[in-house]
């Protein structure tokens, strides 16, 4: 007998107390928790900005007209020399400045990514209550390694992509895509259970929200 | 020692606890760390006014999953396979280790990078791989500290919780060849040293081994919840990913994650959300590993499922909130439990996973104060299971030919408590006896078979006069009523 059959057999024997006619949905799961803790309308954006900032990431709100200038300023301020820009990032949003832009076509090697200072990406959505960005490898986000190896992640999000809380976010996400939930820069609580920012992932995270 | 769980039973809890209690540095380190995390957890949980509703929902989801586990595991297998992954079933630790070692060998590689995982610790995977000539590099900061120091993890979430920053600096300076000479004990500097040490290993790694926090039956999506980005490195850069998960980690639907992802980070590190959660479904074209293996691990879980009271322990999402609030854990630390699963959850999980006759002292390593039950995000009634397992242990002893001292005393107590006159005489004798063996108002070590009882207790001597005697003396008019 294969281990598969052995294990399934053991489980069925262990669950002899479960009536054979019982279906999973017969075990009631109460769902009376909130869909969101973040309020509505403009509150959601405020909450998102506040919660992202709690992780020592910066959040800037800009109108689309000022976006390119804001991105350029952020990159210059951080002293970026080599900038990774994933495929599908809107050409009109791309800032110019004293840095080289690296496209992932053909695929950049890990050493190239490791040598780059920064990555400029979009995101699938933002979650206000937890201050989280979710990336799903969509346009402007690229494959997962792009937003992992460079030490500085600059992320652009449209205001209408920010949802209140996790339940709303999961409704909008497609589990068949690779998903990365990002809440602040890389951090650890491994030393005396106190959070310090900056281990393996990007040590600096800036978020720019396009308000109109 | 049980074969499936590493380090079990060396030595039993009472002896190990006694040694740990004498270590003042350990108690200071634990007190500081658990104090910090308790405050943070309470703050972020209080932000959600529906915390109790979320706990109820999580508990019900776990119940639903466990009661219909065969169906969900088969569904998970089908969806992972459909998404391009390969599913393996491992009945015990030896089989899981063999599967992983063979998969690594098939790639032609001799080293793997690892994401922190309780399941692979439980089965002693690193040691098993080493025996096959494969080097496993732990990449979580705390695991790295433990691995460098040839130490053992002492906490589910923060394996190096028993070490303070100064000790960690010493470990890095003496054991990490590339540690900077001027390394300070600033956590930021220590984290930076680990970053540099592991960077090159991440960049050249071809095979990674991980655990899983959740796996969704409906979609085949597997999730790893982490902080440092070492998880993302392992899950993204290598060509081959091997994930070992306990069969109880399956959840029915993707939407069910909305409950667990709200509860887990807040209960674990006291954060609204952990820095990074990665979710992948099989393999993704031109993004991340091109080969994905999922190893479903039993190793005592089906035996645990047989016990209708004890099976709730399988609902554990490994947040470790119960460790951080436990007065026993805070004083003795994780090593005393002799298991990869320490603290209150370890006290109910370890003996069940290991089977009858192993870790028998662990269900007694608790004051039954109930703080663990209050803190548990999936509402595992740990005190209930502790009492249940204690009863099983006592029942097992009852069958012996020679009765234990404890059972004789309990039999005597039944006789005494059955009659008011006998109780009065016993109290009088107790007051007298207490003064004979007591020193400075406390009862010290007792002789002979009684020492096992007196050694673990800090007791005042019984009062010279019992309440009943005092009442009779001061209320003579009530005595006849």
XYZ file of C-alpha atoms in Angstrom:
693
model
C 0.000 0.000 0.000
C 1.325 3.458 -0.848
C 1.845 6.065 1.866
C -0.965 8.030 0.312
C -3.405 5.170 0.899
C -1.928 4.486 4.342
C -2.367 8.089 5.450
C -5.853 8.535 4.024
C -6.851 5.214 5.605
C -5.506 6.292 8.994
C -7.330 9.618 8.773
C -10.633 7.950 7.913
C -10.206 5.526 10.808
C -9.357 8.411 13.175
C -12.512 10.239 12.122
C -14.846 7.318 12.823
C -16.893 9.663 15.057
C -17.799 11.878 12.087
C -21.145 10.709 10.645
C -20.678 9.524 7.039
C -23.509 11.751 5.824
C -21.921 14.908 7.290
C -20.776 17.381 4.628
C -18.097 20.050 5.228
C -20.695 22.820 5.079
C -22.603 21.094 7.907
C -19.836 22.375 10.184
C -21.066 25.927 10.618
C -18.484 28.679 10.177
C -19.654 31.997 11.634
C -18.765 34.922 9.355
C -19.945 37.819 11.476
C -16.555 39.529 11.557
C -16.116 42.821 9.715
C -15.311 42.979 6.013
C -13.206 46.045 6.801
C -11.888 47.984 9.763
C -10.788 50.965 7.710
C -13.939 53.051 7.247
C -14.996 54.311 3.830
C -14.071 56.869 1.161
C -11.208 59.227 1.980
C -10.713 57.535 5.374
C -9.371 54.473 3.583
C -6.566 56.394 1.901
C -5.672 58.198 5.135
C -5.585 54.891 6.994
C -3.371 53.338 4.316
C -0.894 56.244 4.480
C -0.829 56.147 8.283
C -0.340 52.389 8.471
C 2.375 52.224 5.802
C 4.214 55.009 7.637
C 4.016 52.951 10.855
C 6.422 50.477 9.227
C 8.903 53.292 8.589
C 8.116 53.368 4.915
C 7.281 56.767 3.416
C 4.024 57.559 1.663
C 3.508 60.490 -0.695
C 0.215 61.473 -2.314
C 0.575 63.253 -5.660
C -1.649 64.230 -8.575
C -0.824 62.428 -11.830
C 0.520 65.668 -13.305
C 3.213 65.765 -10.640
C 3.970 62.040 -10.586
C 7.033 61.869 -12.833
C 8.665 64.734 -10.956
C 7.891 63.083 -7.590
C 9.356 59.750 -8.708
C 12.458 61.479 -10.102
C 12.918 63.383 -6.848
C 12.611 60.211 -4.760
C 15.166 58.341 -6.891
C 17.608 61.235 -6.850
C 17.205 61.686 -3.098
C 18.105 58.029 -2.549
C 21.144 58.345 -4.805
C 19.980 55.689 -7.287
C 22.405 54.823 -10.127
C 20.891 51.665 -11.618
C 17.123 51.389 -11.707
C 15.190 48.236 -12.572
C 11.866 48.919 -14.287
C 9.569 45.914 -14.868
C 7.833 45.351 -18.174
C 4.518 47.122 -18.548
C 5.430 50.115 -16.395
C 3.724 53.052 -18.071
C 6.239 54.905 -20.251
C 4.592 58.240 -19.456
C 5.285 57.768 -15.721
C 8.965 56.986 -16.148
C 11.158 59.735 -14.687
C 14.480 60.823 -16.074
C 17.518 61.478 -13.930
C 21.115 60.538 -13.287
C 20.413 56.802 -13.388
C 20.476 53.958 -15.908
C 17.196 52.150 -16.527
C 17.445 48.338 -16.701
C 14.645 46.476 -18.456
C 14.026 42.788 -17.686
C 14.077 41.870 -21.387
C 15.992 39.633 -21.824
C 15.749 38.506 -18.183
C 18.286 40.182 -15.927
C 20.607 37.794 -14.076
C 20.515 37.618 -10.282
C 23.882 39.338 -10.123
C 22.595 42.177 -12.304
C 19.581 42.527 -10.037
C 21.778 42.361 -6.962
C 23.988 45.110 -8.368
C 21.039 47.413 -9.107
C 20.214 50.018 -6.442
C 16.501 50.277 -6.923
C 13.328 48.985 -8.502
C 10.379 51.126 -9.572
C 7.148 49.134 -9.754
C 3.396 49.318 -9.570
C 1.240 47.022 -7.402
C -2.006 45.086 -7.765
C -3.574 46.755 -4.753
C -3.031 48.276 -1.333
C -4.675 47.247 1.953
C -5.393 50.199 4.229
C -5.919 48.559 7.623
C -2.641 46.668 7.532
C -0.590 49.077 5.385
C 0.095 46.322 2.862
C 0.979 46.357 -0.837
C 0.099 43.288 -2.884
C 2.033 42.455 -6.043
C 0.687 39.875 -8.502
C 3.272 40.008 -11.293
C 0.919 42.128 -13.395
C 2.007 44.991 -15.718
C 4.642 47.221 -14.135
C 5.409 44.644 -11.414
C 7.346 41.951 -13.230
C 8.517 38.657 -11.849
C 9.009 38.403 -8.081
C 12.802 38.654 -8.022
C 12.716 42.173 -9.471
C 11.182 43.700 -6.349
C 13.309 41.563 -4.038
C 17.000 41.974 -4.817
C 17.449 45.741 -5.255
C 17.811 47.414 -1.877
C 15.326 50.214 -2.557
C 11.731 49.648 -3.676
C 9.749 52.591 -4.991
C 6.133 51.609 -5.582
C 3.382 53.542 -7.376
C -0.263 52.919 -6.656
C -3.450 54.602 -7.903
C -5.759 55.785 -5.129
C -8.576 53.566 -6.434
C -6.386 50.490 -5.929
C -6.431 50.919 -2.158
C -9.008 48.705 -0.438
C -10.011 48.813 3.216
C -9.000 45.451 4.594
C -7.888 41.893 3.911
C -11.280 40.353 3.053
C -11.819 42.959 0.334
C -8.293 42.443 -0.951
C -8.554 38.655 -1.276
C -11.828 39.031 -3.195
C -9.969 41.021 -5.833
C -6.884 38.813 -6.090
C -6.361 35.873 -8.411
C -4.699 32.984 -6.523
C -3.395 31.523 -9.779
C -0.920 34.405 -9.992
C 2.188 34.533 -7.777
C 1.286 36.910 -4.938
C 3.564 38.881 -2.638
C 2.130 40.810 0.298
C 4.542 43.558 1.355
C 4.106 45.476 4.607
C 6.972 47.887 5.038
C 10.623 47.210 4.398
C 12.278 43.903 5.274
C 12.387 43.513 9.052
C 13.157 41.046 11.793
C 11.927 40.542 15.349
C 14.456 37.808 16.016
C 16.644 39.746 18.423
C 14.861 40.185 21.759
C 11.519 40.212 19.895
C 12.042 43.843 18.986
C 11.402 44.847 15.369
C 14.329 46.233 13.394
C 14.075 47.126 9.727
C 16.372 45.789 7.079
C 17.500 42.222 6.537
C 17.333 40.461 3.166
C 14.573 42.179 1.243
C 14.639 45.853 0.243
C 15.683 47.890 3.259
C 13.933 51.015 2.044
C 10.356 51.231 0.788
C 8.717 54.386 -0.545
C 5.125 54.432 -1.734
C 3.698 57.068 -4.058
C -0.080 57.252 -4.436
C -1.536 58.853 -7.534
C -4.622 60.678 -6.333
C -6.277 61.675 -9.604
C 13.429 8.582 22.252
C 10.736 8.561 19.621
C 12.089 8.333 16.096
C 9.790 10.882 14.562
C 10.331 13.873 16.834
C 13.816 15.182 17.478
C 15.314 15.537 20.985
C 12.345 14.095 22.746
C 12.625 13.140 26.397
C 16.104 14.381 27.174
C 15.805 14.917 30.156
C 12.203 14.924 31.464
C 10.636 18.324 32.100
C 10.974 18.490 35.920
C 14.752 17.966 35.821
C 15.249 20.238 32.817
C 13.094 22.954 34.391
C 15.074 22.900 37.603
C 18.296 23.565 35.706
C 16.700 26.292 33.564
C 15.257 28.067 36.595
C 18.728 28.451 38.051
C 19.914 30.316 34.919
C 19.324 33.984 35.788
C 20.576 35.245 32.409
C 18.064 33.003 30.638
C 15.232 34.254 32.834
C 16.187 37.874 32.206
C 16.334 37.338 28.424
C 12.994 35.527 28.358
C 11.284 38.005 30.648
C 12.336 40.936 28.488
C 11.406 39.360 25.165
C 8.057 37.907 26.200
C 7.154 41.136 28.012
C 7.830 43.159 24.845
C 5.773 40.890 22.622
C 2.853 40.592 25.045
C 2.353 44.361 25.092
C 2.575 44.637 21.313
C 0.132 41.787 20.767
C -2.458 43.242 23.111
C -2.193 46.646 21.407
C -2.810 45.395 17.853
C -5.476 42.869 18.824
C -7.398 45.575 20.671
C -7.599 47.555 17.409
C -10.008 44.972 16.006
C -13.346 45.100 17.817
C -14.338 41.824 16.139
C -11.300 39.866 17.378
C -13.546 37.325 19.127
C -15.638 36.818 15.985
C -12.455 36.198 13.998
C -11.298 33.629 16.579
C -14.671 31.871 16.451
C -14.523 31.743 12.700
C -10.963 30.409 12.697
C -11.824 27.711 15.223
C -14.821 26.624 13.123
C -12.755 26.576 9.939
C -10.167 24.358 11.596
C -12.916 22.061 12.870
C -14.471 21.830 9.414
C -11.092 21.055 7.871
C -10.122 18.375 10.389
C -13.492 16.621 10.239
C -13.233 16.422 6.451
C -9.483 16.120 6.087
C -9.378 13.308 3.478
C -11.516 15.318 1.100
C -9.437 18.491 1.484
C -6.117 16.688 1.107
C -7.270 14.958 -2.076
C -8.556 18.280 -3.368
C -5.233 19.959 -2.526
C -3.328 17.212 -4.282
C -5.449 17.613 -7.396
C -5.133 21.403 -7.530
C -1.376 21.480 -6.884
C -0.882 18.839 -9.568
C -3.078 20.735 -12.028
C -0.947 23.855 -11.408
C 2.251 22.017 -12.301
C 3.437 20.862 -8.866
C 4.132 17.318 -7.640
C 2.607 16.009 -4.414
C 4.260 13.402 -2.177
C 2.830 11.669 0.879
C 5.090 10.892 3.853
C 3.721 8.703 6.627
C 6.587 9.450 9.020
C 9.755 11.474 9.497
C 12.025 8.881 7.908
C 9.938 8.763 4.752
C 9.724 12.569 4.490
C 13.498 12.881 4.911
C 14.086 10.204 2.295
C 11.772 11.903 -0.199
C 13.454 15.293 0.256
C 16.976 13.850 0.064
C 16.150 11.984 -3.153
C 14.597 15.072 -4.715
C 17.690 17.123 -3.879
C 20.028 14.437 -5.214
C 18.039 14.243 -8.434
C 18.928 17.894 -9.097
C 22.625 17.062 -8.776
C 23.027 19.729 -6.077
C 24.786 19.270 -2.742
C 23.401 22.228 -0.827
C 20.016 23.759 -0.163
C 18.815 27.029 1.328
C 16.041 26.760 3.890
C 13.170 28.888 5.047
C 12.410 28.461 8.743
C 9.991 25.580 9.115
C 8.712 23.742 12.167
C 7.825 20.642 10.148
C 11.386 20.139 8.891
C 12.732 20.721 12.407
C 10.301 18.194 13.784
C 11.566 15.500 11.418
C 15.249 16.446 11.797
C 15.622 17.121 8.078
C 18.938 19.009 8.300
C 20.607 16.100 10.069
C 19.095 13.593 7.635
C 20.338 15.630 4.656
C 23.796 15.943 6.231
C 23.922 12.148 6.462
C 23.352 12.086 2.695
C 26.128 14.604 2.096
C 23.778 17.547 1.545
C 24.372 20.840 3.396
C 21.287 22.770 4.511
C 21.743 26.487 5.153
C 19.185 27.996 7.522
C 18.424 31.524 6.350
C 16.112 32.889 9.033
C 18.160 35.120 11.347
C 17.213 33.300 14.531
C 17.707 29.883 12.909
C 21.093 31.049 11.688
C 22.042 32.099 15.237
C 20.951 28.705 16.541
C 22.717 26.818 13.745
C 25.970 28.783 14.141
C 25.990 28.228 17.899
C 25.259 24.478 17.604
C 22.329 25.316 19.827
C 18.693 24.209 19.842
C 15.679 26.401 19.070
C 13.778 27.451 22.195
C 10.706 29.140 20.716
C 8.427 28.351 17.787
C 8.646 31.782 16.196
C 11.879 33.194 17.587
C 14.164 30.174 18.019
C 16.950 32.298 19.572
C 14.708 34.048 22.098
C 16.916 32.725 24.899
C 19.854 34.764 23.572
C 20.273 38.491 24.095
C 22.014 40.853 21.681
C 25.385 40.630 23.416
C 25.370 36.840 23.207
C 24.348 36.964 19.531
C 27.248 39.317 18.794
C 29.638 36.824 20.395
C 28.191 33.941 18.361
C 28.608 35.896 15.122
C 32.141 37.001 15.978
C 33.327 33.530 16.868
C 31.356 31.406 14.385
C 30.700 33.520 11.288
C 33.896 33.793 9.232
C 32.785 36.919 7.380
C 31.521 38.844 10.434
C 32.940 42.379 10.537
C 35.689 42.864 13.117
C 33.992 45.912 14.600
C 30.542 44.271 14.914
C 28.457 45.901 17.651
C 25.498 44.402 19.503
C 23.039 46.790 17.821
C 20.251 44.621 16.345
C 20.572 46.597 13.110
C 24.276 45.789 12.830
C 23.638 42.122 13.631
C 20.933 41.939 10.956
C 23.324 43.580 8.450
C 25.996 40.983 9.225
C 23.490 38.191 8.541
C 22.470 39.883 5.292
C 26.023 39.918 4.006
C 26.738 36.394 5.221
C 23.741 34.889 3.398
C 23.593 37.046 0.290
C 25.957 34.968 -1.806
C 24.261 31.729 -0.709
C 20.908 33.044 -1.932
C 22.322 34.127 -5.261
C 23.873 30.764 -6.081
C 21.180 28.499 -4.556
C 19.534 26.055 -6.962
C 17.334 24.188 -4.466
C 15.257 25.520 -1.576
C 13.337 23.747 1.168
C 10.456 25.467 2.954
C 7.548 24.773 5.224
C 4.054 26.161 4.668
C 1.794 28.252 6.864
C -1.279 27.446 4.800
C -2.196 25.498 1.673
C -5.525 26.114 -0.018
C -7.372 22.959 -1.088
C -9.571 24.801 -3.586
C -6.758 26.424 -5.579
C -3.517 24.651 -4.602
C -2.073 27.944 -3.355
C 0.677 27.566 -0.738
C 1.647 30.422 1.591
C 4.724 31.307 3.578
C 4.426 34.108 6.128
C 7.743 35.734 7.071
C 9.546 38.962 7.919
C 13.086 39.182 6.675
C 12.808 38.409 2.975
C 14.855 35.238 3.355
C 11.640 33.390 2.583
C 11.130 35.345 -0.642
C 14.751 34.636 -1.609
C 14.280 30.890 -1.157
C 10.848 30.783 -2.780
C 11.848 32.880 -5.775
C 15.499 32.479 -6.816
C 16.196 28.691 -6.911
C 15.089 26.404 -9.751
C 13.627 23.754 -7.461
C 11.397 24.311 -4.434
C 10.527 21.530 -1.999
C 7.865 22.348 0.589
C 7.213 20.086 3.572
C 3.891 20.669 5.311
C 1.918 18.917 8.021
C -1.386 17.598 6.679
C -3.278 19.816 9.144
C -2.110 23.015 7.400
C -4.658 22.704 4.599
C -7.491 25.276 4.523
C -10.618 24.865 2.396
C -10.764 28.050 0.284
C -8.673 31.048 -0.729
C -11.235 33.356 0.914
C -10.728 31.544 4.246
C -7.276 33.118 4.376
C -8.962 36.433 5.191
C -9.504 35.086 8.711
C -6.090 33.540 9.309
C -4.063 36.370 7.777
C -5.736 38.797 10.185
C -5.117 36.582 13.209
C -1.633 35.180 12.614
C 0.661 38.243 12.378
C -1.083 40.033 15.224
C -0.811 36.956 17.461
C 2.729 36.117 16.418
C 4.860 39.256 16.324
C 2.249 41.781 17.435
C 2.185 43.397 13.983
C -0.868 44.256 11.915
C 0.846 42.389 9.105
C 4.193 40.686 8.792
C 6.563 42.286 6.249
C 6.273 39.543 3.605
C 3.751 36.880 2.717
C 4.390 34.848 -0.418
C 1.647 32.854 -2.119
C 2.301 30.588 -5.088
C 0.204 28.071 -6.969
C 2.197 25.282 -8.548
C 4.798 26.770 -10.873
C 4.609 30.143 -12.617
C 6.050 30.585 -16.097
C 9.288 32.604 -16.096
C 8.792 33.573 -12.468
C 10.384 31.622 -9.638
C 11.162 27.882 -9.428
C 10.356 25.761 -12.467
C 9.934 22.640 -10.316
C 7.740 22.481 -7.214
C 7.321 19.536 -4.843
C 4.860 19.458 -1.965
C 5.479 16.811 0.716
C 2.427 16.079 2.886
C 3.595 14.925 6.310
C 1.737 12.697 8.774
C 4.319 11.817 11.479
C 1.836 11.293 14.324
C -0.841 13.680 13.122
C -3.337 10.961 12.214
C -2.793 9.378 15.641
C -3.514 12.770 17.221
C -6.661 13.014 15.133
C -7.982 9.843 16.746
C -8.380 11.561 20.126
C -11.610 13.544 20.003
C -10.505 15.951 22.738
C -6.838 16.124 21.824
C -7.286 16.580 18.076
C -7.984 20.307 18.460
C -4.226 20.718 18.946
C -3.950 20.169 15.179
C -5.660 23.536 14.667
C -2.436 25.273 15.747
C -1.175 27.907 13.299
C 2.227 28.163 15.081
C 1.850 31.803 16.145
C 3.411 31.084 19.572
C 1.172 33.559 21.418
C 0.587 30.834 24.027
C 4.326 30.620 24.731
C 4.625 34.350 25.257
C 1.809 34.519 27.818
C 2.696 31.330 29.703
C 4.083 31.840 33.232
C 5.812 28.448 33.034
C 7.417 29.087 29.625
C 8.545 32.553 30.691
C 10.499 31.058 33.579
C 11.983 27.883 32.118
C 12.302 28.693 28.390
C 11.843 26.319 25.488
C 14.704 23.856 25.942
C 13.220 22.426 29.139
C 10.316 20.988 27.135
C 12.723 18.749 25.216
C 10.730 19.190 22.010
C 10.718 21.409 18.934
C 7.243 22.394 20.134
C 7.685 23.999 23.563
C 5.276 25.953 25.748
C 1.583 25.239 26.240
C 0.937 24.078 22.673
C 4.028 21.891 22.858
C 2.797 20.369 26.092
C -0.300 19.072 24.311
C 1.111 18.525 20.822
C 4.378 16.753 21.664
C 2.967 13.841 23.705
C 0.244 13.288 21.100
C 2.542 13.396 18.078
C 5.104 11.208 19.799
C 2.559 8.688 21.067
C 1.778 7.084 24.397
C 4.681 6.738 26.810
C 6.659 9.689 25.405
C 6.869 13.139 26.941
C 4.481 12.004 29.667
C 5.567 14.796 32.020
C 4.722 17.624 29.601
C 0.952 17.837 30.230
C 1.878 18.472 33.880
C 4.177 21.382 32.966
C 1.409 23.916 33.394
C -0.415 25.827 36.113
C -3.705 25.560 34.151
C -4.062 29.353 34.479
C -5.795 29.518 31.089
C -3.800 32.442 29.640
C -2.874 30.263 26.635
C -6.527 29.620 25.789
C -7.296 33.352 25.935
C -4.353 34.142 23.684
C -4.906 31.384 21.114
C -6.183 32.907 17.848
C -7.855 29.643 16.820
C -9.286 29.006 20.296
C -7.551 25.743 21.080
C -8.697 24.915 24.598
C -5.221 24.034 25.800
C -6.148 23.664 29.505
C -8.897 21.217 28.541
C -6.474 19.093 26.542
C -3.849 19.302 29.311
C -6.295 17.939 31.866
C -7.467 15.299 29.397
C -3.901 14.126 28.732
C -3.118 14.127 32.460
C -6.126 11.875 33.006
C -4.934 9.523 30.265
C -1.510 9.374 31.874
C -2.982 8.639 35.320
C -5.296 6.011 33.827
C -2.330 4.360 32.176
C -0.592 4.115 35.546
C -3.701 2.838 37.285
C -3.369 -0.520 35.591
C -0.002 -1.197 37.244
C 0.342 -3.886 39.845
C 2.180 -1.727 42.407
C 0.225 1.478 43.094
C 2.068 4.820 42.930
C 2.540 6.932 46.072
C 0.259 9.499 44.499
C -2.566 7.025 43.980
C -2.236 5.795 47.590
C -2.385 9.375 48.851
C -5.415 10.093 46.700
C -7.136 6.999 48.073
C -6.354 8.156 51.623
C -7.651 11.644 50.790
C -10.940 10.140 49.622
C -11.341 8.469 53.006
C -10.455 11.648 54.915
C -12.724 13.944 52.928
C -15.658 11.534 53.269
C -16.092 12.305 56.973
C -16.031 15.694 58.829
C -14.526 14.073 61.901
C -11.689 12.507 59.920
C -11.024 15.845 58.192
C -10.830 17.582 61.586
C -8.314 15.068 62.867
C -6.307 15.274 59.634
C -6.167 19.064 59.815
C -4.954 18.877 63.386
C -2.312 16.352 62.412
C -1.373 18.518 59.409
C -0.845 21.593 61.587
C 1.402 19.607 63.905
C 3.271 17.838 61.104
C 3.717 21.068 59.168
C 5.428 22.698 62.121
C 7.708 19.684 62.501
C 8.984 19.696 58.896
C 8.628 23.449 58.268
C 11.457 25.973 58.411
C 10.834 29.701 58.635
C 7.144 29.214 57.879
C 7.804 27.154 54.684
C 7.809 23.454 54.055
C 11.186 22.297 52.743
C 12.123 19.037 51.034
C 10.261 16.033 52.438
C 11.904 12.649 52.907
C 11.395 9.424 50.964
C 8.665 9.123 48.349
C 7.248 12.561 49.246
C 10.205 14.536 47.876
C 8.913 14.418 44.301
C 5.905 16.364 45.508
C 7.632 18.796 47.875
C 10.588 19.538 45.552
C 8.408 21.260 42.990
C 6.350 23.274 45.450
C 6.897 26.359 47.565
C 4.498 25.859 50.448
C 3.745 27.647 53.703
C 3.225 25.406 56.749
C -0.461 24.810 57.585
C -1.818 27.309 60.154
C -1.833 26.281 63.816
C -5.620 26.456 63.745
C -7.836 25.488 60.799
C -10.799 27.630 59.746
C -13.192 24.994 61.028
C -11.497 24.907 64.432
C -11.476 28.732 64.577
C -15.182 28.878 63.717
C -16.112 26.377 66.373
C -14.061 28.256 68.969
C -15.385 31.740 68.129
C -19.021 30.861 67.277
C -20.002 28.327 69.923
C -23.678 29.343 69.565
C -23.724 28.219 65.899
C -22.238 24.815 66.551
C -25.519 23.058 67.123
C -27.267 24.390 64.062
